[in-house]
Coordinates of N, CA and C in Angstrom, one line a residue:
M1 N 10.2 189.9 101.9 CA 9.2 189.0 102.9 C 7.4 188.8 102.8
S2 N 7.8 187.7 103.1 CA 6.5 187.5 101.8 C 4.7 187.8 102.8
K3 N 4.0 188.5 101.9 CA 2.7 188.9 102.2 C 1.9 187.9 102.9
I4 N 0.5 188.3 104.5 CA 0.1 187.3 105.4 C -0.9 188.2 105.3
C5 N -1.4 186.0 104.1 CA -3.0 186.3 104.1 C -4.1 186.7 105.3
D6 N -5.1 188.1 105.4 CA -5.9 188.7 106.2 C -6.4 187.5 106.8
V7 N -7.3 186.9 105.8 CA -8.2 185.2 105.2 C -7.8 184.2 106.8
C8 N -6.9 183.9 106.3 CA -6.4 182.8 107.7 C -4.9 182.7 108.7
G9 N -4.3 183.8 108.4 CA -3.7 184.7 108.7 C -1.8 183.8 107.7
L10 N -1.7 183.0 107.3 CA -0.5 182.5 106.7 C -0.5 183.3 105.4
P11 N 0.8 182.4 105.7 CA 1.6 183.5 103.9 C 1.4 183.2 102.3
E12 N 1.0 183.7 101.7 CA 0.4 183.5 100.8 C 0.8 182.4 100.5
E13 N 2.2 181.5 100.3 CA 3.0 181.2 99.2 C 1.6 179.3 100.3
L14 N 1.0 179.6 101.3 CA 0.5 178.2 102.2 C -0.8 178.1 102.0
C15 N -1.3 179.7 101.5 CA -2.9 179.9 102.4 C -4.4 179.0 101.0
V16 N -4.4 178.8 102.4 CA -5.4 177.4 101.8 C -7.2 178.0 101.7
C17 N -7.2 179.2 101.9 CA -9.0 180.1 101.5 C -9.6 179.4 100.4
E18 N -8.5 180.0 99.0 CA -9.1 179.0 98.0 C -9.6 177.3 98.0
E19 N -9.2 176.8 97.8 CA -9.6 174.8 98.6 C -11.0 175.3 99.2
I20 N -10.3 176.2 100.5 CA -12.0 175.5 101.8 C -13.1 176.1 100.7
A21 N -13.1 177.3 100.5 CA -13.8 178.4 100.1 C -14.6 177.5 98.8
R22 N -14.2 176.8 97.8 CA -14.8 175.9 97.0 C -15.2 173.6 97.2
E23 N -14.8 174.6 98.8 CA -15.6 173.2 99.2 C -17.0 173.9 99.8
V24 N -17.3 174.7 99.9 CA -18.4 175.1 100.2 C -19.9 176.2 99.9
Q25 N -18.6 175.7 98.1 CA -19.6 176.7 97.1 C -20.8 175.3 96.7
T26 N -21.8 176.1 96.0 CA -23.0 175.3 96.1 C -22.9 176.2 94.4
V27 N -22.7 175.3 93.8 CA -22.3 175.3 91.8 C -23.9 174.9 91.5
K28 N -24.7 176.0 90.7 CA -26.1 175.2 89.4 C -25.1 175.2 88.8
V29 N -25.5 173.8 87.2 CA -25.3 174.3 86.0 C -26.4 173.4 86.0
F30 N -26.4 174.3 84.3 CA -27.9 174.4 83.6 C -27.8 174.4 81.9
T31 N -28.3 174.9 81.3 CA -28.5 175.0 79.6 C -29.1 176.1 79.9
V32 N -29.0 176.8 79.2 CA -30.5 178.0 78.2 C -30.1 178.0 76.9
R33 N -31.9 177.6 76.5 CA -31.1 178.4 74.7 C -31.4 179.5 73.9
R34 N -30.1 180.2 73.6 CA -29.8 181.2 72.8 C -30.7 181.5 72.0
R35 N -30.4 183.1 71.0 CA -30.5 182.7 70.4 C -30.2 182.3 69.2
F36 N -30.9 182.4 67.8 CA -30.5 181.2 66.9 C -30.6 180.0 67.2
G37 N -31.1 178.9 68.7 CA -30.9 178.2 68.8 C -30.1 177.9 70.0
K38 N -28.8 178.2 69.5 CA -28.0 178.1 70.2 C -27.9 177.7 72.1
L39 N -27.0 176.4 72.2 CA -26.9 176.1 73.7 C -26.2 176.7 74.5
M40 N -25.8 177.6 75.7 CA -25.1 177.5 76.3 C -25.5 176.5 77.8
T41 N -24.0 176.4 78.4 CA -24.1 176.5 79.5 C -24.2 177.1 80.9
I42 N -24.4 177.5 81.6 CA -24.4 177.9 82.3 C -24.1 177.9 84.0
I43 N -23.3 178.4 84.4 CA -23.0 178.0 85.9 C -22.5 179.4 86.9
E44 N -22.7 179.1 87.3 CA -23.0 180.0 89.2 C -23.4 179.5 90.3
G45 N -23.6 180.5 90.7 CA -23.6 180.6 93.0 C -21.7 180.2 92.9
I46 N -20.8 180.8 92.5 CA -19.4 180.9 93.0 C -19.2 182.7 93.1
D47 N -18.4 181.9 94.4 CA -18.9 183.7 95.2 C -17.3 184.6 94.6
E48 N -16.9 185.0 93.7 CA -16.2 185.9 93.0 C -15.0 186.5 94.0
H49 N -15.6 186.8 95.5 CA -14.3 187.2 95.9 C -13.8 186.2 96.6
D50 N -13.8 184.7 96.8 CA -13.2 183.7 97.7 C -12.1 183.6 96.1
I51 N -13.0 183.3 94.6 CA -12.3 182.3 93.7 C -12.3 182.7 92.7
D52 N -11.4 182.9 92.1 CA -11.2 183.9 91.0 C -11.6 183.8 89.7
I53 N -12.6 183.5 89.8 CA -13.5 184.1 88.0 C -13.1 183.3 87.3
K54 N -12.3 184.7 87.0 CA -11.4 185.2 85.6 C -10.9 183.5 84.7
E55 N -9.8 183.1 85.6 CA -8.8 181.5 86.4 C -9.7 181.2 85.2
L56 N -10.9 180.6 86.7 CA -11.5 179.7 86.7 C -12.6 179.4 85.1
T57 N -13.3 180.0 84.7 CA -13.6 180.0 83.9 C -12.5 180.3 82.4
K58 N -11.3 180.5 82.0 CA -10.3 180.1 81.6 C -9.9 178.2 81.9
T59 N -9.5 177.8 82.4 CA -10.2 176.5 82.6 C -11.6 175.7 81.7
L60 N -12.0 176.5 82.5 CA -12.9 175.3 82.1 C -14.0 175.7 79.8
K61 N -12.2 176.7 80.1 CA -12.9 177.6 78.5 C -12.2 175.9 77.4
A62 N -11.0 175.8 78.2 CA -10.0 174.6 78.0 C -10.1 173.0 77.9
K63 N -10.9 173.5 78.8 CA -11.1 171.3 79.5 C -11.3 171.3 78.8
C64 N -13.2 172.2 78.2 CA -14.9 171.7 77.7 C -14.6 172.4 75.9
A65 N -12.5 172.0 75.8 CA -12.7 173.6 73.8 C -14.1 173.4 74.1
C66 N -14.1 175.3 74.1 CA -15.5 176.1 73.9 C -14.9 177.0 73.8
G67 N -15.4 178.0 73.9 CA -16.0 179.8 74.1 C -15.9 180.0 75.4
G68 N -16.7 180.0 75.2 CA -17.5 181.6 76.7 C -16.6 183.5 77.6
T69 N -17.4 183.0 78.9 CA -17.4 184.9 79.2 C -17.1 184.1 81.1
A70 N -16.9 185.3 81.4 CA -17.1 185.3 82.4 C -18.2 187.0 83.4
K71 N -19.8 186.7 83.1 CA -19.9 188.5 83.4 C -21.2 187.9 84.4
N72 N -21.6 189.0 85.3 CA -22.4 189.0 85.6 C -22.0 187.6 86.9
E73 N -21.4 188.2 87.7 CA -21.3 186.4 89.0 C -21.9 185.2 88.3
Q74 N -21.2 185.0 87.2 CA -21.3 183.8 86.7 C -21.0 183.3 84.9
I75 N -20.7 182.1 84.9 CA -19.7 181.5 84.0 C -20.9 181.7 82.8
E76 N -20.2 181.6 81.7 CA -21.3 181.3 80.6 C -20.6 180.1 79.4
L77 N -20.2 178.8 78.9 CA -20.1 178.8 78.4 C -20.7 178.1 76.7
Q78 N -20.0 178.3 75.9 CA -20.8 177.4 74.7 C -21.0 176.4 74.3
G79 N -22.4 176.4 74.0 CA -22.9 174.6 73.5 C -22.7 174.1 75.2
D80 N -23.3 173.0 74.9 CA -23.9 171.9 76.8 C -22.8 170.9 76.9
H81 N -22.0 171.5 78.2 CA -21.7 170.9 78.8 C -21.1 170.2 80.9
K82 N -22.9 170.4 80.6 CA -23.0 169.9 81.9 C -22.2 169.0 82.4
V83 N -21.8 167.6 81.8 CA -21.4 167.0 82.6 C -19.8 166.3 82.6
K84 N -19.3 167.5 81.8 CA -17.4 168.2 82.0 C -17.6 169.1 82.4
V85 N -18.4 169.6 83.2 CA -18.7 171.3 84.3 C -18.2 170.8 85.1
K86 N -18.8 169.4 85.4 CA -18.6 168.9 87.0 C -17.6 167.7 87.3
E87 N -17.6 167.3 86.1 CA -16.3 165.9 86.7 C -15.0 167.5 87.0
V88 N -15.1 168.6 85.7 CA -13.6 169.1 85.7 C -14.1 170.1 86.6
L89 N -15.0 171.0 87.9 CA -15.1 171.6 88.9 C -14.9 169.6 89.6
S90 N -14.6 169.4 89.4 CA -14.4 168.2 90.9 C -13.5 168.0 91.5
D91 N -13.0 167.5 89.4 CA -11.5 167.8 89.6 C -10.7 168.6 90.6
M92 N -10.8 170.0 90.2 CA -10.7 171.1 91.1 C -10.4 171.1 92.1
G93 N -11.0 171.1 93.1 CA -11.2 170.9 94.9 C -12.7 171.3 95.0
F94 N -13.7 170.7 93.2 CA -14.8 171.5 94.5 C -15.4 170.6 95.3
S95 N -16.5 170.3 95.3 CA -17.6 169.0 96.3 C -18.3 168.6 95.4
S96 N -18.0 166.9 94.6 CA -19.4 166.9 93.3 C -20.8 166.8 94.2
D97 N -20.6 166.4 96.6 CA -22.2 167.1 96.5 C -22.6 167.7 96.5
T98 N -22.4 168.5 96.0 CA -22.0 170.3 96.1 C -22.2 170.8 94.8
I99 N -22.7 170.2 94.0 CA -22.4 170.4 92.3 C -24.2 170.3 91.7
E100 N -24.8 171.4 91.0 CA -26.3 170.9 91.1 C -26.8 170.6 89.4
I101 N -26.5 169.9 88.9 CA -27.2 169.6 87.9 C -28.7 170.2 87.2
R102 N -28.6 171.0 86.7 CA -30.8 170.9 86.3 C -30.6 171.0 85.0
E103 N -32.3 170.5 85.0 CA -32.5 170.8 83.0 C -32.1 171.7 82.9
S104 N -31.8 172.0 81.7 CA -32.7 173.4 80.5 C -32.9 174.2 81.1
K105 N -32.9 175.3 81.2 CA -33.6 176.4 81.5 C -33.8 178.2 80.0
R106 N -35.8 177.9 80.3 CA -35.5 179.1 79.6 C -35.0 180.1 79.6
N107 N -34.6 181.2 78.6 CA -34.3 182.3 78.6 C -35.9 183.5 78.1
D108 N -36.1 183.9 79.5 CA -36.9 184.8 79.5 C -36.3 186.2 78.9
S109 N -35.2 186.4 78.6 CA -34.8 187.6 77.6 C -34.8 187.3 76.7
K110 N -36.1 187.9 76.2 CA -35.8 187.7 74.3 C -36.0 189.8 74.0
R111 N -35.5 189.5 73.2 CA -35.3 191.3 72.8 C -37.1 191.5 71.7
K112 N -37.0 192.4 71.9 CA -38.1 193.0 70.9 C -37.8 192.8 69.4
R113 N -38.6 192.5 68.9 CA -38.3 192.7 66.7 C -38.8 194.3 66.9
R114 N -37.8 194.4 66.1 CA -38.7 196.1 65.2 C -39.1 195.4 63.7

């Protein structure tokens, strides 16, 4: 017998919790400059409890043809992919009205040089 979702009460095959969660997420996309002048695209605001962030990271890396990781409740992609990320997230069911693309953010976590 199939398992029942605790949130919506439907069988897990028919569960719509993740689709509903995608529509109400407020996602922020911006770039930061890292060591040696490399750009990183940061995606934050995705709730890890509602959406499988590891699977989302894997999909974004494949669609943007870049490397990346999911850590500290955010997704980091190598390179400047702000526009492509918005397109991919919209195609995946996120509301394009709630995806906010911001200008570059400066990385303040500089390491001390010895």
